[in-house]
Every structure is written in structure tokens, then in C-alpha cells.
PDB file of C-alpha atoms in Angstrom:
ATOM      1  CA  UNK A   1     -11.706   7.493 -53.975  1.00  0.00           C
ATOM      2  CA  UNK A   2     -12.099   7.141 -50.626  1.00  0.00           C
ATOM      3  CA  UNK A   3     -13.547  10.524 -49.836  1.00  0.00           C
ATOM      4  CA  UNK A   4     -16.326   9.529 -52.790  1.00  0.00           C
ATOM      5  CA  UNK A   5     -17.365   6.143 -50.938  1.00  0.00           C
ATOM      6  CA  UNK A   6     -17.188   8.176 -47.641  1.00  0.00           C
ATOM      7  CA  UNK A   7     -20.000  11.108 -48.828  1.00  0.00           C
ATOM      8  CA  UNK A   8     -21.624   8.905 -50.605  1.00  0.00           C
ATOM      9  CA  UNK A   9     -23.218   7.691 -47.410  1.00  0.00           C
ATOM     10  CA  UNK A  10     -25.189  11.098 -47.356  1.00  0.00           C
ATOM     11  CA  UNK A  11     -27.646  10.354 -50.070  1.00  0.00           C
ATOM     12  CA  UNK A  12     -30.891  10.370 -51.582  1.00  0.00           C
ATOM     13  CA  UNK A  13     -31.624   6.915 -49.646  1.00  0.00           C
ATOM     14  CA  UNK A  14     -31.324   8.901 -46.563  1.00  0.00           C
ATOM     15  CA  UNK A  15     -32.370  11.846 -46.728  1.00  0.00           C
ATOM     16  CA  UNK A  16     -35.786   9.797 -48.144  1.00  0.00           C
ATOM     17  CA  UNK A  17     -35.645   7.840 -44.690  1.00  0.00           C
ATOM     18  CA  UNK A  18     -35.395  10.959 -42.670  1.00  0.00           C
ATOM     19  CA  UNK A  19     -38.258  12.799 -44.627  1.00  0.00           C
ATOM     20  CA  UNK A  20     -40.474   9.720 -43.628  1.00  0.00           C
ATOM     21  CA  UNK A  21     -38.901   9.628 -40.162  1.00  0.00           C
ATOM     22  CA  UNK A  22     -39.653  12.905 -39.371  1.00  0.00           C
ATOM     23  CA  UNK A  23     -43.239  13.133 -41.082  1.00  0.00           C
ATOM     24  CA  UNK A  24     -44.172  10.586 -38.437  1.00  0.00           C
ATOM     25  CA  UNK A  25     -43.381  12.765 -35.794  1.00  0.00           C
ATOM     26  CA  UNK A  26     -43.987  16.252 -37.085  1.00  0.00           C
ATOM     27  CA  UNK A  27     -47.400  16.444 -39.068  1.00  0.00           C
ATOM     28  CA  UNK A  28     -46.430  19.925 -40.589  1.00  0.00           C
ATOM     29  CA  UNK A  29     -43.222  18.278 -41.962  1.00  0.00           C
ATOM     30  CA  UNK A  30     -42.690  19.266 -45.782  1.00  0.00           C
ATOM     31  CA  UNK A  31     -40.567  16.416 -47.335  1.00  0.00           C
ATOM     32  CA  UNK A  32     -40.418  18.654 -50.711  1.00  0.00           C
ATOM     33  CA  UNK A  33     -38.980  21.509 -49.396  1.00  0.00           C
ATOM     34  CA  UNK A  34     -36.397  19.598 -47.231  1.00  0.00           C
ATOM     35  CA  UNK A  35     -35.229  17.695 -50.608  1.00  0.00           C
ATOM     36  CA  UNK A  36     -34.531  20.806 -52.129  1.00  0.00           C
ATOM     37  CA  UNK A  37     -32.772  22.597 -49.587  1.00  0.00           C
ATOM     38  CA  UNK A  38     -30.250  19.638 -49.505  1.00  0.00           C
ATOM     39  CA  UNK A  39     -30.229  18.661 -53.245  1.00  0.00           C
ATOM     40  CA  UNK A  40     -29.237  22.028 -54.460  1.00  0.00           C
ATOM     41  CA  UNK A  41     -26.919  22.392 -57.611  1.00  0.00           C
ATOM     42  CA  UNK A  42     -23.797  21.745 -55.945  1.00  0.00           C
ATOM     43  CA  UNK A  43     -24.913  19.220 -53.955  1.00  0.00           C
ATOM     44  CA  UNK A  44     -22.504  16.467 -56.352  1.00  0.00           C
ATOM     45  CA  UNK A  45     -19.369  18.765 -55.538  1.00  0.00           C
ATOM     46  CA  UNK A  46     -19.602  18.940 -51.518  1.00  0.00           C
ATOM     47  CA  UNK A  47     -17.262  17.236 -49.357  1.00  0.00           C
ATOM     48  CA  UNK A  48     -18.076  14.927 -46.664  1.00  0.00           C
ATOM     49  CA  UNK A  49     -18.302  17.306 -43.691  1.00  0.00           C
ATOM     50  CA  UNK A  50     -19.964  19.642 -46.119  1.00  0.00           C
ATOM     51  CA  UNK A  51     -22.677  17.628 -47.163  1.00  0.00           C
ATOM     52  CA  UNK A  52     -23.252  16.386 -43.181  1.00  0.00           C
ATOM     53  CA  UNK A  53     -23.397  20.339 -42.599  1.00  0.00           C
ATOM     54  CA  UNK A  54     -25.859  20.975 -45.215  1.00  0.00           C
ATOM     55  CA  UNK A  55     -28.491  17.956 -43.842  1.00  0.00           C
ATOM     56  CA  UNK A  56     -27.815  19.519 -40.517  1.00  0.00           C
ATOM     57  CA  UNK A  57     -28.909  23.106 -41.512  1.00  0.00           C
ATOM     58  CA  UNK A  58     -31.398  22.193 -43.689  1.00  0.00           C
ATOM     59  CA  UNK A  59     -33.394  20.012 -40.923  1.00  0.00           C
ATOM     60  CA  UNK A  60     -33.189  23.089 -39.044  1.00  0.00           C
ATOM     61  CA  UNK A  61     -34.769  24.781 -41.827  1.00  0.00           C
ATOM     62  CA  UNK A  62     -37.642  22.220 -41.306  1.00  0.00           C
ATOM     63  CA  UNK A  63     -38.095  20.943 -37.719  1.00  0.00           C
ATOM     64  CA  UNK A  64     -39.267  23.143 -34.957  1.00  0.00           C
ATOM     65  CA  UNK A  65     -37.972  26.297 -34.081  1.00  0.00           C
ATOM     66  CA  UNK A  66     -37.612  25.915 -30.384  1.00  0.00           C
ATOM     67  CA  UNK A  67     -34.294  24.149 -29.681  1.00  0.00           C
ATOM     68  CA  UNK A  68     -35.689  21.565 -27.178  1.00  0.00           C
ATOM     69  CA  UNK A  69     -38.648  20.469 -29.219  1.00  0.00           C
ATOM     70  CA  UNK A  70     -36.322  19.738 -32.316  1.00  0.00           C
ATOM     71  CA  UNK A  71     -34.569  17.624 -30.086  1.00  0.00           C
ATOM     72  CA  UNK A  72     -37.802  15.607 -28.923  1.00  0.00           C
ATOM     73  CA  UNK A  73     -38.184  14.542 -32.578  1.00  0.00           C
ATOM     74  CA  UNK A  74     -34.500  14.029 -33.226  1.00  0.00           C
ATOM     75  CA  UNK A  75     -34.768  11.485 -29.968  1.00  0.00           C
ATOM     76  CA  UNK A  76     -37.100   9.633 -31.986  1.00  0.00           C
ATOM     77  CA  UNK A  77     -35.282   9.629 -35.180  1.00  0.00           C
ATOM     78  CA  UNK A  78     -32.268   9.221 -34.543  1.00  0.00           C
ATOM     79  CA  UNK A  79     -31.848   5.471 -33.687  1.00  0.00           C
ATOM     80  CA  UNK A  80     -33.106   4.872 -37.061  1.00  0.00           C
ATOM     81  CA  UNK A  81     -29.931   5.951 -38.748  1.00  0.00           C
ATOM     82  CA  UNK A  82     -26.371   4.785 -37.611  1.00  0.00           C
ATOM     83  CA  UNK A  83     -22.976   5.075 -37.975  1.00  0.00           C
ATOM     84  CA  UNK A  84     -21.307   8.251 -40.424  1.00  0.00           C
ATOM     85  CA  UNK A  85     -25.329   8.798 -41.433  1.00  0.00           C
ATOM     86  CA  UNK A  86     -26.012   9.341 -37.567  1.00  0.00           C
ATOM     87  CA  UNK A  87     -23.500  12.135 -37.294  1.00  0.00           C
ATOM     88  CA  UNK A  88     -25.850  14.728 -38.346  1.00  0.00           C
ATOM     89  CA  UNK A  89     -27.193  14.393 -34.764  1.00  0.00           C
ATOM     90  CA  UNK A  90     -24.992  15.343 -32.642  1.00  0.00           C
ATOM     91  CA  UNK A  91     -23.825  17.958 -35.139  1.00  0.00           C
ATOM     92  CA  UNK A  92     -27.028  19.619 -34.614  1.00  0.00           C
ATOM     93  CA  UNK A  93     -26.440  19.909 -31.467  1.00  0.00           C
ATOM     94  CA  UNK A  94     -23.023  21.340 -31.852  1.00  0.00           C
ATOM     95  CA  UNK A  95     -24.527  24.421 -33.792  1.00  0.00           C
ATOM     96  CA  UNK A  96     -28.190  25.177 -32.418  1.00  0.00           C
ATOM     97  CA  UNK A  97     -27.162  23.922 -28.241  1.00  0.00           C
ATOM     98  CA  UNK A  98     -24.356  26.326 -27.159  1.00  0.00           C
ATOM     99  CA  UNK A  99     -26.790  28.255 -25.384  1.00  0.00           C
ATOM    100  CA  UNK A 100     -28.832  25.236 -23.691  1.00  0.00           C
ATOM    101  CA  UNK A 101     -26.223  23.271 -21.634  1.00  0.00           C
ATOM    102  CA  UNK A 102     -28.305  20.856 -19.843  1.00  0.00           C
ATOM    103  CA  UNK A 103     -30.114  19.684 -22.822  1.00  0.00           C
ATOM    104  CA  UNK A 104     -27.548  19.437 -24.784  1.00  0.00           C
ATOM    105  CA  UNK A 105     -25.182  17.140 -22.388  1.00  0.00           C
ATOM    106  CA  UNK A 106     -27.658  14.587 -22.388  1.00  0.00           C
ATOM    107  CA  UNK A 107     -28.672  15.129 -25.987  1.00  0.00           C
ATOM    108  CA  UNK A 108     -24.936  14.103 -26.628  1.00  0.00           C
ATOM    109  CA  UNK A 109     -24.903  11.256 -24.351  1.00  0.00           C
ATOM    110  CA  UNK A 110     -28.076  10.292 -25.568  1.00  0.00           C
ATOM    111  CA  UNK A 111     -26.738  10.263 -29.535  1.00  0.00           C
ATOM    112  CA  UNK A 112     -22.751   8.528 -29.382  1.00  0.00           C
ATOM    113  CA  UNK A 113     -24.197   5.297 -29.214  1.00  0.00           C
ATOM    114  CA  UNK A 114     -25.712   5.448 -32.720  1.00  0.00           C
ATOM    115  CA  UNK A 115     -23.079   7.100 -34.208  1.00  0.00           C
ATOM    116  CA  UNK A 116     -20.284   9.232 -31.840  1.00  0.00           C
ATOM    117  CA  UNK A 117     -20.824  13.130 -30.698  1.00  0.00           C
ATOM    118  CA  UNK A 118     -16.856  13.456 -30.394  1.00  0.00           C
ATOM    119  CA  UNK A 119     -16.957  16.107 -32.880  1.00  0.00           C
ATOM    120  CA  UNK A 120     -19.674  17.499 -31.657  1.00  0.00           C
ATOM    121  CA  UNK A 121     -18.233  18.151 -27.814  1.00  0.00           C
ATOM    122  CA  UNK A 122     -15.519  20.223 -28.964  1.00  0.00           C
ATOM    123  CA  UNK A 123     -16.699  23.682 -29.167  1.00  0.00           C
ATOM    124  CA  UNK A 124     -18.409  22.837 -25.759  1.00  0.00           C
ATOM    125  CA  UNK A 125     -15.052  22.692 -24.771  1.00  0.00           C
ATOM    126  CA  UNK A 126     -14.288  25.839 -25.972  1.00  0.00           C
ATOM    127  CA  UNK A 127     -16.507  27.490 -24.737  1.00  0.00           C
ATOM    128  CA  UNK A 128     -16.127  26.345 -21.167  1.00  0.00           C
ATOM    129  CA  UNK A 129     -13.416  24.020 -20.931  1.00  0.00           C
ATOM    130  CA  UNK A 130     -13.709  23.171 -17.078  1.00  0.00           C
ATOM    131  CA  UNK A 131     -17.237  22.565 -16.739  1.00  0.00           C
ATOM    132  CA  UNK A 132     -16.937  19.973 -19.895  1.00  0.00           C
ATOM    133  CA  UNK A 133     -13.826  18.350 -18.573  1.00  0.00           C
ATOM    134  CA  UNK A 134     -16.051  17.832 -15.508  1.00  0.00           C
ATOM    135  CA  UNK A 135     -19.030  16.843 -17.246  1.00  0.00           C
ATOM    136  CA  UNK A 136     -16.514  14.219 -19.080  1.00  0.00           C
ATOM    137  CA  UNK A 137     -15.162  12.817 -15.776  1.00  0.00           C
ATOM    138  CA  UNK A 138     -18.954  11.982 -14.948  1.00  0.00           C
ATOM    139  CA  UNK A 139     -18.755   9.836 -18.538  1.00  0.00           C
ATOM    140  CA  UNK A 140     -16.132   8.462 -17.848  1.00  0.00           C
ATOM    141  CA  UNK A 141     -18.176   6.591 -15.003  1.00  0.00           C
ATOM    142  CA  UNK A 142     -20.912   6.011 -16.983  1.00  0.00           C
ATOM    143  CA  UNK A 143     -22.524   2.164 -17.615  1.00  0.00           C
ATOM    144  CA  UNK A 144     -22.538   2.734 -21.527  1.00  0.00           C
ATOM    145  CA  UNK A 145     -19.215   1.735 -22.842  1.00  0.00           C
ATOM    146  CA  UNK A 146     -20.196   4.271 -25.913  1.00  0.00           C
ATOM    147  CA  UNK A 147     -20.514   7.038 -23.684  1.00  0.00           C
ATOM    148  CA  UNK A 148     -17.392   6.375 -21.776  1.00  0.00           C
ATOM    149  CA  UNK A 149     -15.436   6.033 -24.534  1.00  0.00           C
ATOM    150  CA  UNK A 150     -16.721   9.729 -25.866  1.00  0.00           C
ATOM    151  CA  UNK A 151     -15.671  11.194 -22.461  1.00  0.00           C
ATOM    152  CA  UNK A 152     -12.007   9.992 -23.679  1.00  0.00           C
ATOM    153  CA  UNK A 153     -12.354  10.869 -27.576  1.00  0.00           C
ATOM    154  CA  UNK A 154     -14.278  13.991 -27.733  1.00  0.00           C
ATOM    155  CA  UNK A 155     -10.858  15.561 -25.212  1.00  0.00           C
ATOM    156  CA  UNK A 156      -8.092  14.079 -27.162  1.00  0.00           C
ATOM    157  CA  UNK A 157      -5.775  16.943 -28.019  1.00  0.00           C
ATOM    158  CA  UNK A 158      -5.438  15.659 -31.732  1.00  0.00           C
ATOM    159  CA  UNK A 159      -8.466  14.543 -32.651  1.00  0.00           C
ATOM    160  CA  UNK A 160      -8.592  14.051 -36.416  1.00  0.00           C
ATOM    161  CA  UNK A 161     -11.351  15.534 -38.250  1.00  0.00           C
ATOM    162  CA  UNK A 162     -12.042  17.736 -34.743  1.00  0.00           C
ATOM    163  CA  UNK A 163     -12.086  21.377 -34.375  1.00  0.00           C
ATOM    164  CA  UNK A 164      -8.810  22.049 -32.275  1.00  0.00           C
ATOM    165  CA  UNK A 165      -8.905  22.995 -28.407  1.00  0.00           C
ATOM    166  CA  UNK A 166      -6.119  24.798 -27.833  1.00  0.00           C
ATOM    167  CA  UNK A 167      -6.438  24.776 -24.413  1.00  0.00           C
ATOM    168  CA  UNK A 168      -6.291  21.181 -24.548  1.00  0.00           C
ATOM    169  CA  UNK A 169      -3.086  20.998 -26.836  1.00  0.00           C
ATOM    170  CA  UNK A 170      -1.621  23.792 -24.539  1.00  0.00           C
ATOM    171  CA  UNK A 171      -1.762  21.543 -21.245  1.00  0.00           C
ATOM    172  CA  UNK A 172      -3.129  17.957 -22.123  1.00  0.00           C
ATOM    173  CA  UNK A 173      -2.262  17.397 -18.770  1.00  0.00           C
ATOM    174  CA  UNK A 174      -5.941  18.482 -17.936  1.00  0.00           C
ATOM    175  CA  UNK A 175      -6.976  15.216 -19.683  1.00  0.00           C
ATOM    176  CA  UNK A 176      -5.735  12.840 -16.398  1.00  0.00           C
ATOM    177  CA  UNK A 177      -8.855  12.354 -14.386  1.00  0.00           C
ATOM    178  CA  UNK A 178     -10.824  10.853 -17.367  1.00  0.00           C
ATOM    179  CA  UNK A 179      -7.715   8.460 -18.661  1.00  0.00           C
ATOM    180  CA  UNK A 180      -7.252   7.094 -15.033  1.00  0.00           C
ATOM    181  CA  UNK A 181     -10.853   6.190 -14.611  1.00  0.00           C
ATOM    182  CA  UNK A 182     -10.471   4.371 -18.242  1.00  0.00           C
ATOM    183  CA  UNK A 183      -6.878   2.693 -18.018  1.00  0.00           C
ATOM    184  CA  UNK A 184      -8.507  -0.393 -17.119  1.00  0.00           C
ATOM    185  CA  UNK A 185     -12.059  -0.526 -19.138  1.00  0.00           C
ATOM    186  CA  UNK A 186     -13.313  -3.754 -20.013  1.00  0.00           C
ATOM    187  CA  UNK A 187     -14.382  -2.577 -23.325  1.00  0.00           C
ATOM    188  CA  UNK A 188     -11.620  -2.686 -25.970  1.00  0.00           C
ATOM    189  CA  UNK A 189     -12.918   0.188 -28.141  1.00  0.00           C
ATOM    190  CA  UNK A 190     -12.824   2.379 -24.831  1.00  0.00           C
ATOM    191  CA  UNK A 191      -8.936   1.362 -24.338  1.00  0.00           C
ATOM    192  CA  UNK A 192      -8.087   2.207 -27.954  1.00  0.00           C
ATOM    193  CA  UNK A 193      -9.259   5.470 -27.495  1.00  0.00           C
ATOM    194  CA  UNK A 194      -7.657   6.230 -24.222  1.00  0.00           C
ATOM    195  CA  UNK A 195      -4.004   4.832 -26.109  1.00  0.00           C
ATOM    196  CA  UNK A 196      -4.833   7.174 -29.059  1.00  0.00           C
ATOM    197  CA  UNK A 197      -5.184  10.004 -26.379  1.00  0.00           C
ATOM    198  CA  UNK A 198      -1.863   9.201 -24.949  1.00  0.00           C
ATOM    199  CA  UNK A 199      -0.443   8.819 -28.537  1.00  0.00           C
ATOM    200  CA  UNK A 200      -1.705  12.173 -28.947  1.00  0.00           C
ATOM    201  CA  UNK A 201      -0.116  13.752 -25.788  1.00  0.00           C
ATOM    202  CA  UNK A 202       3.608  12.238 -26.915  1.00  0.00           C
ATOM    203  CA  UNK A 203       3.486  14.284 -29.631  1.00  0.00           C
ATOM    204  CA  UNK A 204       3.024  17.624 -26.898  1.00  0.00           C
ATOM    205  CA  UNK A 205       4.509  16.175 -23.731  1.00  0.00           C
ATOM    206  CA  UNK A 206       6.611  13.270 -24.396  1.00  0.00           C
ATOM    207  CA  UNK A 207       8.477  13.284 -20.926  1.00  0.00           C
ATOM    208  CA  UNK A 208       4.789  13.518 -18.619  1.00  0.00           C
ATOM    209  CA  UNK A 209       3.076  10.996 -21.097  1.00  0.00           C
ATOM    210  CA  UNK A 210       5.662   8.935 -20.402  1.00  0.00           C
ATOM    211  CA  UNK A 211       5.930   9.011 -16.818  1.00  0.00           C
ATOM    212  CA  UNK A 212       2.132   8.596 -16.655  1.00  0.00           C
ATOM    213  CA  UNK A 213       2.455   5.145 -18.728  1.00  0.00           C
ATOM    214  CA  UNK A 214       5.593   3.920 -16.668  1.00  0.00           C
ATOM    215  CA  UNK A 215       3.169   4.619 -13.398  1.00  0.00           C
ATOM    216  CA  UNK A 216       0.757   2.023 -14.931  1.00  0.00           C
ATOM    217  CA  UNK A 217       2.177  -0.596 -16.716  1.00  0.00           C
ATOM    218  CA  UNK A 218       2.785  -3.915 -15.107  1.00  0.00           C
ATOM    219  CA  UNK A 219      -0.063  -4.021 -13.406  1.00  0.00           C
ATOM    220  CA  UNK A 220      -3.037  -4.730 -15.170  1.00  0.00           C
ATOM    221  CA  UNK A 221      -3.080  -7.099 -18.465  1.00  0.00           C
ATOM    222  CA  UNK A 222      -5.638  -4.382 -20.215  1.00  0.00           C
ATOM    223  CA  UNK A 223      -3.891  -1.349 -19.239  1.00  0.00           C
ATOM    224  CA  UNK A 224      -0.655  -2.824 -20.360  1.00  0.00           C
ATOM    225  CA  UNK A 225      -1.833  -3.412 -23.645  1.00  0.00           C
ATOM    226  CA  UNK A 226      -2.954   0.692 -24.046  1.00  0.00           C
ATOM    227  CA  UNK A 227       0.890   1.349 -22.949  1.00  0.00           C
ATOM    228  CA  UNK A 228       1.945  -0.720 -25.201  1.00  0.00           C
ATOM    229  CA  UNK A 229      -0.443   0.911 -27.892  1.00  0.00           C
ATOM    230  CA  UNK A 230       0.139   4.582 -26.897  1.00  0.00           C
ATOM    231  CA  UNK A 231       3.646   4.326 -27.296  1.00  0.00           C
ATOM    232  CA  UNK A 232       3.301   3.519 -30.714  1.00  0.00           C
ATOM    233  CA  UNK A 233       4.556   6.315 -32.472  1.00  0.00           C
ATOM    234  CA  UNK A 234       7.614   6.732 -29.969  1.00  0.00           C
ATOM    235  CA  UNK A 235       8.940   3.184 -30.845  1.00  0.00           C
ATOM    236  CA  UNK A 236       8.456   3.532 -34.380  1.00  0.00           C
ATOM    237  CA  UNK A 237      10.979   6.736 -33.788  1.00  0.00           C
ATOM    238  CA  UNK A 238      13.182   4.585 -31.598  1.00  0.00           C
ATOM    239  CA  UNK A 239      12.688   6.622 -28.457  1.00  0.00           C
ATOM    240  CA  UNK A 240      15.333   4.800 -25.761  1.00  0.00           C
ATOM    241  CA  UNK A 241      13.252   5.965 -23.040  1.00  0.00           C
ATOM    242  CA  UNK A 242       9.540   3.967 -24.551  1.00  0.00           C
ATOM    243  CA  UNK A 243      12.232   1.008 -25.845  1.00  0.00           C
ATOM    244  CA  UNK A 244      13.401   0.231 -22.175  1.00  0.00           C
ATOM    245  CA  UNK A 245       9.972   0.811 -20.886  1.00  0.00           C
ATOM    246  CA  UNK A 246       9.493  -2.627 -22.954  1.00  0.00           C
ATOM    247  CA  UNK A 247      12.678  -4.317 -22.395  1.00  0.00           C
ATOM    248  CA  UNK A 248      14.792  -3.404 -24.960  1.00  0.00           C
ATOM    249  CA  UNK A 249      17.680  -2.465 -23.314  1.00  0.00           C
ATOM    250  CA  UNK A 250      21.224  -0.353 -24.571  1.00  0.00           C
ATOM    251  CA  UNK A 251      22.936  -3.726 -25.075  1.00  0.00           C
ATOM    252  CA  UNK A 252      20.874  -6.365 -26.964  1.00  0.00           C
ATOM    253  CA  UNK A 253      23.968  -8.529 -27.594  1.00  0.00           C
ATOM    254  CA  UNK A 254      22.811  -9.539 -30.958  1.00  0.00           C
ATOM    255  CA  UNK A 255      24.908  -9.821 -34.060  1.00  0.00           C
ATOM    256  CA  UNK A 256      23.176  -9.167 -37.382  1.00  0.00           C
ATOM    257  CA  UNK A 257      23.881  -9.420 -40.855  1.00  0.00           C
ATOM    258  CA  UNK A 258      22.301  -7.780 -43.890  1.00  0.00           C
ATOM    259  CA  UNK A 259      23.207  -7.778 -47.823  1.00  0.00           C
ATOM    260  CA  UNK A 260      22.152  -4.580 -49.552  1.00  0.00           C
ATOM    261  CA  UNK A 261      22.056  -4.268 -53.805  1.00  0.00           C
ATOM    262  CA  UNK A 262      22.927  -0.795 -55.044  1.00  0.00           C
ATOM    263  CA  UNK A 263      20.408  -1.251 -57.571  1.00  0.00           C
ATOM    264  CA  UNK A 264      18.565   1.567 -59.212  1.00  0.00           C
ATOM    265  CA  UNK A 265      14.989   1.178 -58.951  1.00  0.00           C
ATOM    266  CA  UNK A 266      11.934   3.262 -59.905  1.00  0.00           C
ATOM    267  CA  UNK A 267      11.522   5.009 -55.984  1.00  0.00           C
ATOM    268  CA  UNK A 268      15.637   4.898 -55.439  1.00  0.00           C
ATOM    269  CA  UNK A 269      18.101   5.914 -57.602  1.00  0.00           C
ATOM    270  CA  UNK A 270      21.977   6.060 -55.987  1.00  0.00           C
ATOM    271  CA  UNK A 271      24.295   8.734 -56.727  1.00  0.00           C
ATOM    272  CA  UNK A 272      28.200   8.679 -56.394  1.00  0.00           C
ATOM    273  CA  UNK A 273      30.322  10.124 -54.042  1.00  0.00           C
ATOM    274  CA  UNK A 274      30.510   9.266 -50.281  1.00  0.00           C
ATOM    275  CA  UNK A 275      27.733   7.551 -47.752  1.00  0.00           C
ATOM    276  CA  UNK A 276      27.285   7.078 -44.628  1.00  0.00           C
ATOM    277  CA  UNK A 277      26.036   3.689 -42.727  1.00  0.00           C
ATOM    278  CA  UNK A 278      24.679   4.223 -39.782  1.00  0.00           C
ATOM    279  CA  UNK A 279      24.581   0.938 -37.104  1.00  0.00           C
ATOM    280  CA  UNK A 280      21.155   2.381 -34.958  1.00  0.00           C
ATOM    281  CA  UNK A 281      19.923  -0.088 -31.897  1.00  0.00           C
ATOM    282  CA  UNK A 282      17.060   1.161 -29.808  1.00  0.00           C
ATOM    283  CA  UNK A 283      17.492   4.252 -31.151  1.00  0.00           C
ATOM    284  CA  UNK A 284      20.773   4.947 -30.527  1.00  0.00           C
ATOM    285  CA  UNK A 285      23.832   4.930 -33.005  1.00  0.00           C
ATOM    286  CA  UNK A 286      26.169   2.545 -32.652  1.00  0.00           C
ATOM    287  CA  UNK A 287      28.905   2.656 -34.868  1.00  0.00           C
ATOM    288  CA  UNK A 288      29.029   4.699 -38.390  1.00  0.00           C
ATOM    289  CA  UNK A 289      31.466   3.926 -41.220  1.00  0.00           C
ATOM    290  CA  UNK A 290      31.878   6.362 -44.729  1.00  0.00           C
ATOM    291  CA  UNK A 291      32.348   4.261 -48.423  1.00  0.00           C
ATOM    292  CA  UNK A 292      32.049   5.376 -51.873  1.00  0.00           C
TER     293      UNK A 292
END
């Protein structure tokens, strides 16, 4: 259900607005043969990616040839059509810029804010991973809280939905220069991503992310709260190490006590023989005991 509500943003509504968008701009437009190069027979069956894909290729279909003059128009369009919608910008980019650098770096820029290009950066970083993670740095400084928060996104090394880097999940060491410009943004969607990025690295290099969050906490309120965030998923596993990082030391000194029913239910059903209870505090066992 929730993929249906999420492609169902790429409809007929839109794809009207963009006909009339772009026959503004572009006096040779044809509005028919646009609608039928998206609306084709499968058109009900296609994902959401899919159906982003197929508005992206079939505007190239349409629009100028030459690379930089489709992007004049799309500059015009674009900040007519937000959020998921807008995505079919910067994916544009992703599959006609490769081969036009310059343009496209500030056709990416120029998009995020209507929508995000964090998909879209990724095979840039393929294709030349240093000169992106430098272009990125330069982001990272930039005035537009959007853009600076792209820088940070589009290099995570699991971004979901994103085409994988694996040069980025080999070493997301690489990643450093952009989080320490960003570990104290003023904008709270820009810290959100940089704690998702260092969620992301705990998963590759648990012992460096969390040496690089130890080296900043306590010293900032707003960095201290993307700490706290990026070592989300290591406190929900009771890491010791992320638990003292917090204050949760080896001895709590607490006594607790808990009633259990062994009582089938329809998600647990018991079976006899022996168990084991297990006493765990700050993710470290405590004391075990066996009963029947």
C-alpha cells in the first residue's frame, strides 16, 4: 500500500503540468507525443523508481538534444514541481551529465532544494570518487542548508534507495572532512543526515565511528544530539562501548523485578523442556539460570 500512494505521485496531474511547463519554454514542444511515451500499456504496473525513470527518458525524448540547453529549460521548470515529483530532475542529470561535469555540479546544487539530487550524485561518485568528495567538501560550506545537507546524504555509505559506492562502503573513512564541517549545523535536517551517516558507518567500522563520536561529544549541545542519534542502532544492540559513552556504566546498582505468564499466544507458543534466562545489563550478561 505504501508503494501505491508513493507512485501514485507520478501521474497524469503531472505529467499535464510539465507538458504546459515546458510548452512555455520550448515552442516545438509536442505535449501528445510526450503523453504517450509515458502512458504506455504498462504504465499501471511500474514501480516507483520505474515510473520516475520513464518521465526522465521520455522528456529526453522531447526536450532538446544538446545536454546544456535541456538543462536551461529544466532551470525553469523545475521549481514548479517539488518534493518525490521533483526527483525527475536531478535524475536527468544522473543519466544524460556524466560527460559534462561542470554543468552538471551546479545543475545538482541548483535542483536539491526542490526536491534532493542524493540519488542522483552517486554514480558521480563512481565515476570519480575524489573529485566528488571534493566537490562535496565545497557543499558542505555552502549558505543553502539544502545543499549542505546533500554534500552529507548523497556520500552516506548506506544510502537507501541509492546505487551503492563501494568505494565508499570499503573505507567510509573518506567521508570525515564533510561530517566535521557539519557536526555543528544549525539546521536540524542537516544534523539528521550527518547521524544517519554515522549510523551508517557503525554498521562498517564500529570501532573508528566510535572514536570519531567520543572526539565530539560534550562539547556542543547540537553535535551531542547527532551522537546521541548516530549511535542509535549500537544501543538498541547494547554495545558497552556506545552505553558508557552515555553514562551507563557496568554497575547500575539497580534491582528489578519482572513477572512473566507462560501463556500461549498467537506470535508465541512455549515448548517443554529446559530454558535459559538470561540477566543482560548494558549489554553484558549478568547472571543466567536453566528451569523447565
Amino acid at each position: 500500500m505504501a508503494e501505491e500512494l508513493r507512485k501514485s505521485v507520478f501521474n497524469e496531474e503531472l505529467i499535464t503540468h510539465l507538458s504546459d511547463a515546458f510548452s512555455r519554454e520550448m515552442s516545438s514542444f509536442d505535449k501528445q507525443v510526450f503523453h504517450e511515451l509515458i502512458f504506455q500499456q504498462d504504465w499501471e504496473d511500474l514501480g516507483l523508481k520505474e515510473r520516475m525513470r520513464r518521465i526522465t527518458l521520455s522528456m529526453h525524448e522531447v526536450l532538446p538534444e544538446d545536454y546544456e540547453e535541456a538543462l536551461h529549460i529544466l532551470y525553469k521548470v523545475a521549481p514548479t514541481v517539488g518534493g518525490l515529483q521533483g526527483t525527475i530532475f536531478p535524475d536527468y542529470v544522473e543519466l544524460y551529465g556524466l560527460n559534462a561535469w561542470k554543468a552538471s555540479i551546479k545543475a545538482l546544487a541548483f535542483f536539491t532544494p526542490f526536491s534532493t539530487s542524493e540519488f542522483a550524485v552517486r554514480p558521480f561518485l563512481i565515476q570519480d570518487k575524489n573529485r566528488m568528495l571534493q566537490q562535496m567538501i565545497e557543499w558542505a560550506g555552502d549558505e543553502n542548508h539544502h545543499i549542505r545537507r546533500l554534500a552529507s546524504e548523497g556520500s552516506r555509505p548506506r544510502l537507501p534507495w541509492g546505487q551503492s559506492v563501494p568505494a565508499l562502503k570499503q573505507d567510509p573513512k573518506q567521508t570525515l572532512p564533510i561530517l566535521e564541517q557539519l557536526k555543528c549545523d544549525e539546521s536540524l535536517y542537516v544534523r539528521k543526515s550527518v547521524a544517519n551517516h554515522l549510523n551508517d558507518i557503525s554498521y562498517i567500522e564500529k570501532d573508528w565511528m566510535l572514536d570519531v563520536v567520543k572526539s565530539w561529544y560534550g562539547k556542543d549541545v547540537k553535535t551531542d544530539w547527532i551522537v546521541k542519534h548516530a549511535c542509535r542502532s549500537l544501543l538498541k544492540k547494547g554495545d558497552p562501548e556506545a552505553l558508557s559513552l552515555f553514562g551507563y556504566g557496568d554497575d547500575p546498582g539497580v534491582t528489578v523485578t519482572k513477572k512473566h505468564a507462560f501463556k500461549d499466544l498467537s506470535t508465541r507458543k512455549h515448548y517443554s523442556g529446559t530454558h535459559t534466562l538470561s540477566v543482560i545489563v548494558n549489554g553484558v550478561v549478568k547472571a543466567e539460570a536453566d528451569f523447565d
